[in-house]
PDB file of C-alpha atoms in Angstrom:
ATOM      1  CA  UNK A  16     114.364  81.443 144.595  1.00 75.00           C
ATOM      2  CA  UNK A  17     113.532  84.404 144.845  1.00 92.00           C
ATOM      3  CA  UNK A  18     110.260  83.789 142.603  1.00 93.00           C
ATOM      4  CA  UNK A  19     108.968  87.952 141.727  1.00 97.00           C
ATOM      5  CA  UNK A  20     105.225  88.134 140.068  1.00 98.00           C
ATOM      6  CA  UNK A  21     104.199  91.817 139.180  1.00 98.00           C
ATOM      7  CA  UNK A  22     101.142  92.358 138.616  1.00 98.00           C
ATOM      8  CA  UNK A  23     100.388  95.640 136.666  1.00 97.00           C
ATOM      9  CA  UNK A  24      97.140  97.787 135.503  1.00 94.00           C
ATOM     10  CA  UNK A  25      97.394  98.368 131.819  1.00 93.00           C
ATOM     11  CA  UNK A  26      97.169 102.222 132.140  1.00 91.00           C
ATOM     12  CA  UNK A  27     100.521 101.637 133.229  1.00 95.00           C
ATOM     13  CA  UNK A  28     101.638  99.899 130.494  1.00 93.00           C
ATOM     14  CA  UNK A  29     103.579 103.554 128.886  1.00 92.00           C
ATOM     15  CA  UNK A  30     104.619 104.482 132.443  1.00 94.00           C
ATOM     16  CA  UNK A  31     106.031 101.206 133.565  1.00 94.00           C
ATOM     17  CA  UNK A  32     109.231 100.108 131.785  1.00 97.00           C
ATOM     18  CA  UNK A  33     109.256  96.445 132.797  1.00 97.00           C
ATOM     19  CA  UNK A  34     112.892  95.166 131.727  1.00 97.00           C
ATOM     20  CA  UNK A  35     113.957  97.948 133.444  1.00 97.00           C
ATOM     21  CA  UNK A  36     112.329  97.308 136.539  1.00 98.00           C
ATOM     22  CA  UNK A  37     113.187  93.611 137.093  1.00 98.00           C
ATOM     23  CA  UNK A  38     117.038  94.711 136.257  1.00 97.00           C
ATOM     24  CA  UNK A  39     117.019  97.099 138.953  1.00 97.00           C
ATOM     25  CA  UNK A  40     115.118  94.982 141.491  1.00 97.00           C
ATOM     26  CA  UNK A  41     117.140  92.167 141.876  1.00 97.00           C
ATOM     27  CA  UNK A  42     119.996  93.788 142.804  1.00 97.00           C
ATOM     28  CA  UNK A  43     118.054  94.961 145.441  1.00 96.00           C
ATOM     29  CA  UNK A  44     116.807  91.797 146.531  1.00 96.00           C
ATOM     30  CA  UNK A  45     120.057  90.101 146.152  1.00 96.00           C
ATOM     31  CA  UNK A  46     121.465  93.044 149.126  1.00 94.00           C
ATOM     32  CA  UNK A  47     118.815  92.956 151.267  1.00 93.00           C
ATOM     33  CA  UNK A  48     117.979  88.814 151.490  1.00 92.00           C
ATOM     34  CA  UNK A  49     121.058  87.525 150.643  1.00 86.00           C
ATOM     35  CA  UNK A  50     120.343  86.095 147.692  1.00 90.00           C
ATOM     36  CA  UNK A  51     122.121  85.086 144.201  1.00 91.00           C
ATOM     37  CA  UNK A  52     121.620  87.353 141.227  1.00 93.00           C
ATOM     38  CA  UNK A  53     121.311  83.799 139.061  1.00 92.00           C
ATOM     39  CA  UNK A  54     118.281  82.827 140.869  1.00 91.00           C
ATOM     40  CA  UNK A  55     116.347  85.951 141.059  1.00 95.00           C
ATOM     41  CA  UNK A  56     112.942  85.336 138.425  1.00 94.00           C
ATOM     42  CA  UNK A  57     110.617  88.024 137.705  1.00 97.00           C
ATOM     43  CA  UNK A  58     107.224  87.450 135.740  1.00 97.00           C
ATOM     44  CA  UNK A  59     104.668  90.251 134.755  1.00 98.00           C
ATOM     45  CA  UNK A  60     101.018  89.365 134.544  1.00 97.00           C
ATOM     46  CA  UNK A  61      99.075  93.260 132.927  1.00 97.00           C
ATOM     47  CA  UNK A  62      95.882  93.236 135.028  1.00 94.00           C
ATOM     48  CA  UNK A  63      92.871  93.761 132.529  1.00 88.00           C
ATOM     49  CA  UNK A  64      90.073  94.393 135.064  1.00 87.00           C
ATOM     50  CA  UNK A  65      90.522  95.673 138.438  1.00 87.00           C
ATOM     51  CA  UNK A  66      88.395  97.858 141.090  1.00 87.00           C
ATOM     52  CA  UNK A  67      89.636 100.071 143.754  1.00 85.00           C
ATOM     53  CA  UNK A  68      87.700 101.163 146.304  1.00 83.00           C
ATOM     54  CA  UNK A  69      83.871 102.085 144.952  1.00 85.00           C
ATOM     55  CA  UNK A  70      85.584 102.893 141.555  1.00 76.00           C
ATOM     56  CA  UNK A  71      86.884 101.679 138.702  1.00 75.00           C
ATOM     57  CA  UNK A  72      88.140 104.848 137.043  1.00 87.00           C
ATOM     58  CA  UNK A  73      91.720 106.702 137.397  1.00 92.00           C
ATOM     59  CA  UNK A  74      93.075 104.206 139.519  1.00 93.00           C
ATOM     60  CA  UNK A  75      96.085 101.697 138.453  1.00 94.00           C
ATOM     61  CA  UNK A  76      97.679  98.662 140.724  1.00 95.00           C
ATOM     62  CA  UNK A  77     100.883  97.226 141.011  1.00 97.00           C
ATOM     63  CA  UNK A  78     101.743  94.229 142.859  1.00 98.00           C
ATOM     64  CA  UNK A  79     104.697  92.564 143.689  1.00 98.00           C
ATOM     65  CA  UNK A  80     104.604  88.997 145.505  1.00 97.00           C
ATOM     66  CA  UNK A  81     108.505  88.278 146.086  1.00 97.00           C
ATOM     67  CA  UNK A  82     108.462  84.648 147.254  1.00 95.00           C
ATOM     68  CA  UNK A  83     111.337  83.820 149.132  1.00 94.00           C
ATOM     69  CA  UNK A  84     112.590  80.511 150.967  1.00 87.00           C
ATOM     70  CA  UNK A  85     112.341  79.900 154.612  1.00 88.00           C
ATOM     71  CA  UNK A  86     114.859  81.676 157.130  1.00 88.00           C
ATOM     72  CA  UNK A  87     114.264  84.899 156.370  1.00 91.00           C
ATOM     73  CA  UNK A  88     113.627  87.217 159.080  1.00 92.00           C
ATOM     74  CA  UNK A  89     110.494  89.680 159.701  1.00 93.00           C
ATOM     75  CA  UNK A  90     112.732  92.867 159.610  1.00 95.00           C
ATOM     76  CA  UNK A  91     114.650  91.272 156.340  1.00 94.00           C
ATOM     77  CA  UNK A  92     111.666  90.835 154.667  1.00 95.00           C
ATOM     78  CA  UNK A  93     110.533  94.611 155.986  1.00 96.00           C
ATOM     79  CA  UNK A  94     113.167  96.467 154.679  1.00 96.00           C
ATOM     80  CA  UNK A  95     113.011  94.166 151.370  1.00 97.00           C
ATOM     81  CA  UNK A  96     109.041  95.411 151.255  1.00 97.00           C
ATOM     82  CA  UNK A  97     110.549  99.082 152.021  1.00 98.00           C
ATOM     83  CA  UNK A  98     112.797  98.868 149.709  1.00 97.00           C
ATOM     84  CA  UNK A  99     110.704  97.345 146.158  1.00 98.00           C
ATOM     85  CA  UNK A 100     108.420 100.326 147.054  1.00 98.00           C
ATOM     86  CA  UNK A 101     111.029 103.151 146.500  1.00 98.00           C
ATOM     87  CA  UNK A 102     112.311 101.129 143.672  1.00 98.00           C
ATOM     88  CA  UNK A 103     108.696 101.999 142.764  1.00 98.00           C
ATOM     89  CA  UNK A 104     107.923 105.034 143.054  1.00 97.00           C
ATOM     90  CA  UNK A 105     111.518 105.419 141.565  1.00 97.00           C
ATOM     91  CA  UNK A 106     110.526 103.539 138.399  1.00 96.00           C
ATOM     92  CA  UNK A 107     106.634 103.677 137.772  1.00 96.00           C
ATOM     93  CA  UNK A 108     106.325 107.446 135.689  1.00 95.00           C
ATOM     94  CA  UNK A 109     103.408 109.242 137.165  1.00 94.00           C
ATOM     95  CA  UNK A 110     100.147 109.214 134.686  1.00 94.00           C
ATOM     96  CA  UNK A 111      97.199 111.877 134.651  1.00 94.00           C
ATOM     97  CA  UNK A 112      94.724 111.493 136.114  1.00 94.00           C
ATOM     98  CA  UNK A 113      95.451 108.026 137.798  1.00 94.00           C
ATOM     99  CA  UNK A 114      96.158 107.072 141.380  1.00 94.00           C
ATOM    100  CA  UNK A 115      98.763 104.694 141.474  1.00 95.00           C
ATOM    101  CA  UNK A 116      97.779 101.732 144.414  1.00 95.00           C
ATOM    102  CA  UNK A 117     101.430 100.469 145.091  1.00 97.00           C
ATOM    103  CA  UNK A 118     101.394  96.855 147.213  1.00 97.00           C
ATOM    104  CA  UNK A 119     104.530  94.124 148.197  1.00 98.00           C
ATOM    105  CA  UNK A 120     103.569  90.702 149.518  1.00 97.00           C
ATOM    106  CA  UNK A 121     106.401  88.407 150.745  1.00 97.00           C
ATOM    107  CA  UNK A 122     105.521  85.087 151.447  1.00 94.00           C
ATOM    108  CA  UNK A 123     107.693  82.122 152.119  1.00 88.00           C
ATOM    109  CA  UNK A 124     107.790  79.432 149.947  1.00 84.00           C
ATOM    110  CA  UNK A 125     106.091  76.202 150.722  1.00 77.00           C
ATOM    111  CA  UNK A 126     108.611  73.563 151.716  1.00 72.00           C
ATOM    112  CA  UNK A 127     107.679  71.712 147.989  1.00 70.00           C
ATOM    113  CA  UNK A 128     108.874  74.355 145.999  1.00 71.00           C
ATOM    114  CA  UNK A 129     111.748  73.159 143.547  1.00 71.00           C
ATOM    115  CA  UNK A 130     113.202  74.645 140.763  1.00 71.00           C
ATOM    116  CA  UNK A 131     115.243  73.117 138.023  1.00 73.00           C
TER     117      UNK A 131
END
């Protein structure tokens, strides 16, 4: 716990240093949930097709689903979704042309989640 996924348009794939991201986000989630640096994970999945809105031009997405255990509160987990959005717009370069769609998802983790 905390289990990140990113999911990322290609066009970002020059504006969007990954390694970077995930070192600066967990800090970040380890302030604002209380959680251990050792068990933060982040995985990137590069989004090949994708459609925003009526188009599927100039546009790029990035996701973040930050799963987190049970007991966290609704204003932890909204200054936690504030939060991975600056870290955002912070780390995500700006690319001609293309909108950038910017989302956070934090669900809680079913009670059958293990890790090993």
């Amino acid at each position: 716990m905390p289990q990140i996924t990113v999911d990322y348009s290609g066009t970002l794939d020059a504006a969007f240093d990954r390694q970077a991201f995930a070192l600066a986000l967990h800090p970040v989630v380890v302030a604002t949930v209380d959680a251990r640096p050792e068990d933060c994970r982040t995985r990137f999945r590069r989004v090949v097709d994708f459609v925003a809105g009526a188009e599927t031009e100039g546009h790029a997405v990035l996701h973040v689903e930050l799963g987190l255990r049970h007991g966290r509160t609704d204003a932890d987990k909204a200054r936690l979704s504030a939060a991975v959005l600056a870290l955002v717009a912070a780390q995500v370069k700006p690319v001609d042309g293309v909108t950038l769609h910017a989302s956070i998802e934090i669900p809680t983790l079913d009670g059958s989640y293990r890790r090993r």
